[in-house]
PDB file of C-alpha atoms in Angstrom:
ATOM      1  CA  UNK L  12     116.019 105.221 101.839  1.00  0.00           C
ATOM      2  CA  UNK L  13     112.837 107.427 101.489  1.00  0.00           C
ATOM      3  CA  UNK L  14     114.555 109.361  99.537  1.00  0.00           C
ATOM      4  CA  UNK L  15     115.908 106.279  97.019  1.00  0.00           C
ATOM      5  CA  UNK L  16     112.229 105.215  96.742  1.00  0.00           C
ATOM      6  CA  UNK L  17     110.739 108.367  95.959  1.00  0.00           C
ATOM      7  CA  UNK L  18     113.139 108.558  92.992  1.00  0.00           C
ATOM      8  CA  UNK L  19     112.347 105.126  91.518  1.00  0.00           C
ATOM      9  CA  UNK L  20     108.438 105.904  91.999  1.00  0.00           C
ATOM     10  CA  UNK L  21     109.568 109.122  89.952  1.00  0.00           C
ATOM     11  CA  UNK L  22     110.846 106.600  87.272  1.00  0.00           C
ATOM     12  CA  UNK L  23     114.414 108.384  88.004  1.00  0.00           C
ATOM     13  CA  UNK L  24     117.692 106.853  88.135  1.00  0.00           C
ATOM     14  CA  UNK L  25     119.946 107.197  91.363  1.00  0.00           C
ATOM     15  CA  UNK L  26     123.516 107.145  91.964  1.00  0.00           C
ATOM     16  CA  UNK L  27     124.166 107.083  95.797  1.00  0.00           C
ATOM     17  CA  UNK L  28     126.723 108.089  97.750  1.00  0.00           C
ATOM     18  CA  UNK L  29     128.760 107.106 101.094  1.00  0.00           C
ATOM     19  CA  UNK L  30     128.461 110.554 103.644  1.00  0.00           C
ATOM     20  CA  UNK L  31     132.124 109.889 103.698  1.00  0.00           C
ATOM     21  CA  UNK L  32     133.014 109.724  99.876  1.00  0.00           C
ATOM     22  CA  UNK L  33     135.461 112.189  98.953  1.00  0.00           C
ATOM     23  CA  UNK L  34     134.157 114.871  96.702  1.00  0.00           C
ATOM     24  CA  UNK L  35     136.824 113.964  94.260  1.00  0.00           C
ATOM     25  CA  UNK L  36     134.971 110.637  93.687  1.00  0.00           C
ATOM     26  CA  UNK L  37     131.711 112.124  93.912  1.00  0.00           C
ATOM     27  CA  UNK L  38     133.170 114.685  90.873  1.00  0.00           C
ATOM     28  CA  UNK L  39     134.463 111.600  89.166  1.00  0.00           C
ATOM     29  CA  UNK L  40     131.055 109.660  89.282  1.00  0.00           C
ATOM     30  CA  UNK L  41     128.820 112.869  88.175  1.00  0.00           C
ATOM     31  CA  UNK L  42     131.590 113.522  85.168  1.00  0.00           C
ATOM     32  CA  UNK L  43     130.793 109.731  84.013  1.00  0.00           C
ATOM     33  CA  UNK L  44     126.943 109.896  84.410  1.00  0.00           C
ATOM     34  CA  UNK L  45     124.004 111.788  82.731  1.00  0.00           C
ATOM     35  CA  UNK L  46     122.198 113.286  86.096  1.00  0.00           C
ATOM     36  CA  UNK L  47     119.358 115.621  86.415  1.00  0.00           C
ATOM     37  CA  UNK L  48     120.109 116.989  90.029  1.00  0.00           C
ATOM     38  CA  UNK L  49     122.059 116.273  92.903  1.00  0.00           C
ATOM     39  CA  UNK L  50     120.296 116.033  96.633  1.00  0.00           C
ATOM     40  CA  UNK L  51     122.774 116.176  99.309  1.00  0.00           C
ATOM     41  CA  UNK L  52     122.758 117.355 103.326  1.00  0.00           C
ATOM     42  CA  UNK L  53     123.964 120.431 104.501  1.00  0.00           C
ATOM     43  CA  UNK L  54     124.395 121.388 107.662  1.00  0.00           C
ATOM     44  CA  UNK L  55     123.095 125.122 108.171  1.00  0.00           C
ATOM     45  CA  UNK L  56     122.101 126.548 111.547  1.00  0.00           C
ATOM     46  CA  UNK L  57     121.531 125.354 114.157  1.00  0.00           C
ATOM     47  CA  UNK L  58     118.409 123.184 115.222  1.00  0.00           C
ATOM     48  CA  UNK L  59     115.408 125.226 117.604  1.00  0.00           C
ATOM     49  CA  UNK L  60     114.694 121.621 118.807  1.00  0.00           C
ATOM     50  CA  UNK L  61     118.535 120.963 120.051  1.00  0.00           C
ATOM     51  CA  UNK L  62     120.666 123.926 119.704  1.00  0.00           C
ATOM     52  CA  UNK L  63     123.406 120.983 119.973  1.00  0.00           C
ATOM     53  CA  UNK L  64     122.777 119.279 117.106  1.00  0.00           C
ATOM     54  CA  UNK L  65     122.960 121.088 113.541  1.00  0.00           C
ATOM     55  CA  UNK L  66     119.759 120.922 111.218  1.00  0.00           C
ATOM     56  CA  UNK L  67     119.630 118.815 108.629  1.00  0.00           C
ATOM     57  CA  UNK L  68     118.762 120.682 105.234  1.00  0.00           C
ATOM     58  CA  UNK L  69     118.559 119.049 101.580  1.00  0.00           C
ATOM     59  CA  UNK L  70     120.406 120.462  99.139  1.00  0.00           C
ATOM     60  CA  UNK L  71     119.009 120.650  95.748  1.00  0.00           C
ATOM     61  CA  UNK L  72     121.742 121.435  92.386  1.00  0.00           C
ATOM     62  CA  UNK L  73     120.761 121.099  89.029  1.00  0.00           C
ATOM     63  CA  UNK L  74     122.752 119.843  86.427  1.00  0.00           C
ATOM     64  CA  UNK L  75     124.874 123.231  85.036  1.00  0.00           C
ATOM     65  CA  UNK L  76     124.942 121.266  81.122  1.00  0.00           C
ATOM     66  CA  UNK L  77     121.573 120.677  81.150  1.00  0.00           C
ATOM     67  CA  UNK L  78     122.189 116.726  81.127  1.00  0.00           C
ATOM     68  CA  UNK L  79     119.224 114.283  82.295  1.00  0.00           C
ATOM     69  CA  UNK L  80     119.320 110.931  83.504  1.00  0.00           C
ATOM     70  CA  UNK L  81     116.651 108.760  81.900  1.00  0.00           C
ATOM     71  CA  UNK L  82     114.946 105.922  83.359  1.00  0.00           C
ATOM     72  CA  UNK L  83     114.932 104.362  86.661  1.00  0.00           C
ATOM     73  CA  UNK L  84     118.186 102.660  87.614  1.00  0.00           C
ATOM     74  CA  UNK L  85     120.777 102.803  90.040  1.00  0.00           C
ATOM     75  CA  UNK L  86     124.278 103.553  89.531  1.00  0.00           C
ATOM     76  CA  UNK L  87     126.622 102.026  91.757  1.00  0.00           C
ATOM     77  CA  UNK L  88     130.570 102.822  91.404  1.00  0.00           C
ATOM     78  CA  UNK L  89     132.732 100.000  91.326  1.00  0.00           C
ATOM     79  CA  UNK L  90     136.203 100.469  93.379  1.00  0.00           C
ATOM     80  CA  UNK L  91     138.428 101.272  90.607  1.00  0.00           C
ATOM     81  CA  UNK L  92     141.021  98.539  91.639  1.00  0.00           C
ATOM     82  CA  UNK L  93     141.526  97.672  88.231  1.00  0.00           C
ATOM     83  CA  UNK L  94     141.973 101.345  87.289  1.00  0.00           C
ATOM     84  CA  UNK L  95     139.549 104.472  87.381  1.00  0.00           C
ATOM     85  CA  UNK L  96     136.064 103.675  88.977  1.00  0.00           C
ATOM     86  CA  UNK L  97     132.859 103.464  87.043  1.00  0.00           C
ATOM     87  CA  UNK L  98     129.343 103.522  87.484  1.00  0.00           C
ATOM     88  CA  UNK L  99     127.490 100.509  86.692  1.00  0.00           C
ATOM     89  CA  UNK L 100     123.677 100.876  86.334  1.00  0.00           C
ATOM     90  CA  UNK L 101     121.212  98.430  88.040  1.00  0.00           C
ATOM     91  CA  UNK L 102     117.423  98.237  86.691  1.00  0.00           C
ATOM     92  CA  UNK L 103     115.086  98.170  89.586  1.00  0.00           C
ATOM     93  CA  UNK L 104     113.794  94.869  87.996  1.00  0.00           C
ATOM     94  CA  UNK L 105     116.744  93.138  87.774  1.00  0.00           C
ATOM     95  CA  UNK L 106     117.376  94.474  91.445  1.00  0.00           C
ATOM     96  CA  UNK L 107     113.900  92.744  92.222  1.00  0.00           C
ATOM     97  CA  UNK L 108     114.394  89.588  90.796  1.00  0.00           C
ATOM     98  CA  UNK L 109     117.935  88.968  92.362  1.00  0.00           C
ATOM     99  CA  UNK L 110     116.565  90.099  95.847  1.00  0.00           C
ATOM    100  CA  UNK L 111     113.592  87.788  95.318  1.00  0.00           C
ATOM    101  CA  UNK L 112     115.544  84.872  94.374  1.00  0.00           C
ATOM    102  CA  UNK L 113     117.262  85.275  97.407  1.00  0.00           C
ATOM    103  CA  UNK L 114     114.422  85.611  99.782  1.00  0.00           C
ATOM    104  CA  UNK L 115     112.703  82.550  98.105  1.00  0.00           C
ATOM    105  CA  UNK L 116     115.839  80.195  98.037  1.00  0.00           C
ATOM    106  CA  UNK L 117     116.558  80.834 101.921  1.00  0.00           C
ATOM    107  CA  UNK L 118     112.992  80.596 102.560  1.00  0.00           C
ATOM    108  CA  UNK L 119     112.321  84.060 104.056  1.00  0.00           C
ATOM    109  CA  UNK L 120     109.750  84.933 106.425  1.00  0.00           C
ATOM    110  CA  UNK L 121     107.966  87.947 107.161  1.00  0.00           C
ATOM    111  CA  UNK L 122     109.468  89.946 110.136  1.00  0.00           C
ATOM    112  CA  UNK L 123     112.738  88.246 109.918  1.00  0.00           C
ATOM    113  CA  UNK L 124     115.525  90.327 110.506  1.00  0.00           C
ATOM    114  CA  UNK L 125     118.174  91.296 108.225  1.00  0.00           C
ATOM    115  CA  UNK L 126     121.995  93.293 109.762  1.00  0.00           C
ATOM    116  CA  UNK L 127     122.598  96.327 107.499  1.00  0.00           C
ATOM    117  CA  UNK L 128     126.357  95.226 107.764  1.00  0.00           C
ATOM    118  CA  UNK L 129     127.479  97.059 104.246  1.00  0.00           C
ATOM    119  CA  UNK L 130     127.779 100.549 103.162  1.00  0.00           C
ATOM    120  CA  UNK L 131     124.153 101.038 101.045  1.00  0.00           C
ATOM    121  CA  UNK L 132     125.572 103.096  98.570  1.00  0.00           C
ATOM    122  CA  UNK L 133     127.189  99.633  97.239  1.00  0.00           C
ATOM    123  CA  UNK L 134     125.745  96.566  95.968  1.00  0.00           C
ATOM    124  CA  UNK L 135     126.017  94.533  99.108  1.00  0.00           C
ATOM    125  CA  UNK L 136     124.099  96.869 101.079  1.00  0.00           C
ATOM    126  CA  UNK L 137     121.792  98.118  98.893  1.00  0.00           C
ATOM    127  CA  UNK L 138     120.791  94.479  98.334  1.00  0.00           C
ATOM    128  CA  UNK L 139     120.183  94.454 101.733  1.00  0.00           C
ATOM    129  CA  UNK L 140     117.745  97.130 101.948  1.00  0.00           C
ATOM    130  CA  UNK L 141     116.209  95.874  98.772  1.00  0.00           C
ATOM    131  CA  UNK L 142     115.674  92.205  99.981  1.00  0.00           C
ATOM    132  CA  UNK L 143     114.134  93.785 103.585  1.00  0.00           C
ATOM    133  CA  UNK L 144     112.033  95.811 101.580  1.00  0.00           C
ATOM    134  CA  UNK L 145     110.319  93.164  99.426  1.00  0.00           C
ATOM    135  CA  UNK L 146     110.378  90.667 102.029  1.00  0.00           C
ATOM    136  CA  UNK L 147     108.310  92.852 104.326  1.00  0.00           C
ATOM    137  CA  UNK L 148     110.891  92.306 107.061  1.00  0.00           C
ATOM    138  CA  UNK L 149     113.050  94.296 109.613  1.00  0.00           C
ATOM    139  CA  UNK L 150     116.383  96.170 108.524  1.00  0.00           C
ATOM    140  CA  UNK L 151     118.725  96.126 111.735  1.00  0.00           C
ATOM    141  CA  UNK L 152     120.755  99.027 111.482  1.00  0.00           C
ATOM    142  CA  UNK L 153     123.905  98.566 114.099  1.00  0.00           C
ATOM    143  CA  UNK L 154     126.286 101.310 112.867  1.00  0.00           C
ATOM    144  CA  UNK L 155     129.562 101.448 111.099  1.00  0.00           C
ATOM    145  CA  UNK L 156     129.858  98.465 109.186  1.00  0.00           C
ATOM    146  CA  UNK L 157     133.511  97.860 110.570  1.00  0.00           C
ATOM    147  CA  UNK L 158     131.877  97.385 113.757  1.00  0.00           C
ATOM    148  CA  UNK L 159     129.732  94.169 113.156  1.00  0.00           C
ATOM    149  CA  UNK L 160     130.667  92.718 116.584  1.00  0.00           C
ATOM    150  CA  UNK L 161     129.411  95.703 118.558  1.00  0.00           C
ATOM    151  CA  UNK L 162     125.475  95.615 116.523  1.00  0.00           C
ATOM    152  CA  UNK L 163     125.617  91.972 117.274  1.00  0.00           C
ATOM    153  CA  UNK L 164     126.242  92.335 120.658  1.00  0.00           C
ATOM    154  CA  UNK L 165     122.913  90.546 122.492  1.00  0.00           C
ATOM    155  CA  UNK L 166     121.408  90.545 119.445  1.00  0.00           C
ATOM    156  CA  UNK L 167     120.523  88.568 116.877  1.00  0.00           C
ATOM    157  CA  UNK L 168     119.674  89.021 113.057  1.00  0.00           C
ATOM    158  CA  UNK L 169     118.215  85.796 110.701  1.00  0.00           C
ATOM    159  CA  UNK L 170     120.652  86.637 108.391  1.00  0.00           C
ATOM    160  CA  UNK L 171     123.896  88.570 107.873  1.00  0.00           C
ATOM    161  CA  UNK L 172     125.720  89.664 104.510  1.00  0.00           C
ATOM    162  CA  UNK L 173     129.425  90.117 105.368  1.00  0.00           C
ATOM    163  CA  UNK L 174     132.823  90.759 103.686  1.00  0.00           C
ATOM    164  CA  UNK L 175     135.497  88.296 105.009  1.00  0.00           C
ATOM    165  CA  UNK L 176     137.311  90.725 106.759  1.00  0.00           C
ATOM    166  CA  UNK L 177     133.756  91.188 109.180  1.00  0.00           C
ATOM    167  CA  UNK L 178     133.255  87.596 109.514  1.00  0.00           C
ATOM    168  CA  UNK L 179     136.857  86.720 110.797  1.00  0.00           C
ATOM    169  CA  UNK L 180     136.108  89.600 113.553  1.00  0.00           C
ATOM    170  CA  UNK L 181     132.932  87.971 114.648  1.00  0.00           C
ATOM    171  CA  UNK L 182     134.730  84.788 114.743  1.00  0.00           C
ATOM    172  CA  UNK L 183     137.307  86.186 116.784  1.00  0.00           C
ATOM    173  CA  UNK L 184     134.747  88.054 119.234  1.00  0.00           C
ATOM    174  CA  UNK L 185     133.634  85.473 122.209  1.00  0.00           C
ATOM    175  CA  UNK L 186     130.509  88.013 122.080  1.00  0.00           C
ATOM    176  CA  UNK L 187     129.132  86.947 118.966  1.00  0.00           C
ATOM    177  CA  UNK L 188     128.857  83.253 118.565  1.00  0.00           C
ATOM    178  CA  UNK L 189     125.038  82.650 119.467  1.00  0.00           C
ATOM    179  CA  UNK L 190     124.352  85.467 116.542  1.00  0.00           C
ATOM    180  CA  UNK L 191     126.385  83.152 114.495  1.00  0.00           C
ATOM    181  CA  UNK L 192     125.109  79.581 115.489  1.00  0.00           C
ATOM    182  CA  UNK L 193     121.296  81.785 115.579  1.00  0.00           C
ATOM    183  CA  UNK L 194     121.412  82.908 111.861  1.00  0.00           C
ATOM    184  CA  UNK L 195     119.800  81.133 109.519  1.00  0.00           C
ATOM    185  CA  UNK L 196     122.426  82.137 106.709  1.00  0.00           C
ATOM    186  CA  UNK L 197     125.264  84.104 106.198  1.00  0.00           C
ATOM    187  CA  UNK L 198     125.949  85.310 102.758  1.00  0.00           C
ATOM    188  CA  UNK L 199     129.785  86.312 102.210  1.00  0.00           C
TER     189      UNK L 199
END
């Protein structure tokens, strides 16, 4: 997220990625798109704080054609179910103004909380982050999105976006129904 809003303040346009998108799509995307560089994490040595866990390093590749993204935007690939995927870019603006028409119609507060229950490197969830962001509130992060139940578990978030498929799994989990009955909207 730092990361994301370094790059607009840098008036530069970002295209992000899933850690588990397959480098064929990531190929795909970059083929499509005029981009600058490419920031990615690498795992190198080990770290001196936990010799468990592996350091996390930033990768930094420029663009081998010399190419350059202009303005700030975000590119978000659609899912190619109607053939190859594309990139589709967002202005920061129009990201805005749909993320603050949201906040105003359900009557937002500050502090309320908002489950990061979709992938941010897709509309859903980066609206999320966007709307949490503006609104000045709290981002629950709970995990792998297929796991909605689990971050809902004892908890509970003012408002929830969700694919169908997540929602019929809460429904179906007895743990989950005063996080349902508690939000104040669910947006599907």
């Amino acid at each position: 997220l730092l990361a994301l809003l370094a790059a607009w303040h840098l008036e530069l346009s970002v295209l992000p990625f899933s850690e588990k998108a397959p480098l064929a799509s990531v190929d795909l995307a970059l083929d499509q798109l005029p981009w600058t560089m490419r920031l990615y994490k690498g795992n190198k040595e080990k770290s001196a704080i936990n010799p468990k866990s592996p350091r996390l390093s930033i990768i930094v590749e420029r663009n081998p054609q010399g190419a350059t993204a202009t303005g700030s935007q975000v590119f978000i690939m659609t899912s190619g179910s109607t053939g190859i995927p594309k990139g589709i870019g967002h202005s920061l603006d129009g990201l805005a103004a749909s993320a603050r028409a949201t906040l105003d119609f359900y009557q937002w507060q500050q502090r309320d909380s908002w489950l990061l229950s979709l992938d941010p490197s897709h509309i859903g969830g980066l609206q999320i982050l966007m709307r949490v962001w503006l609104g000045r509130g709290l981002c629950v992060y709970g995990g792998e999105p297929k796991d909605v139940a689990g971050a809902l578990k004892g908890r509970v978030c003012q408002y929830l976006s969700l694919v169908p498929t997540q929602l019929l799994r809460l429904l179906e989990s007895p743990d989950t129904e005063r996080s349902l009955r508690q939000a104040k909207a669910i947006l599907l």
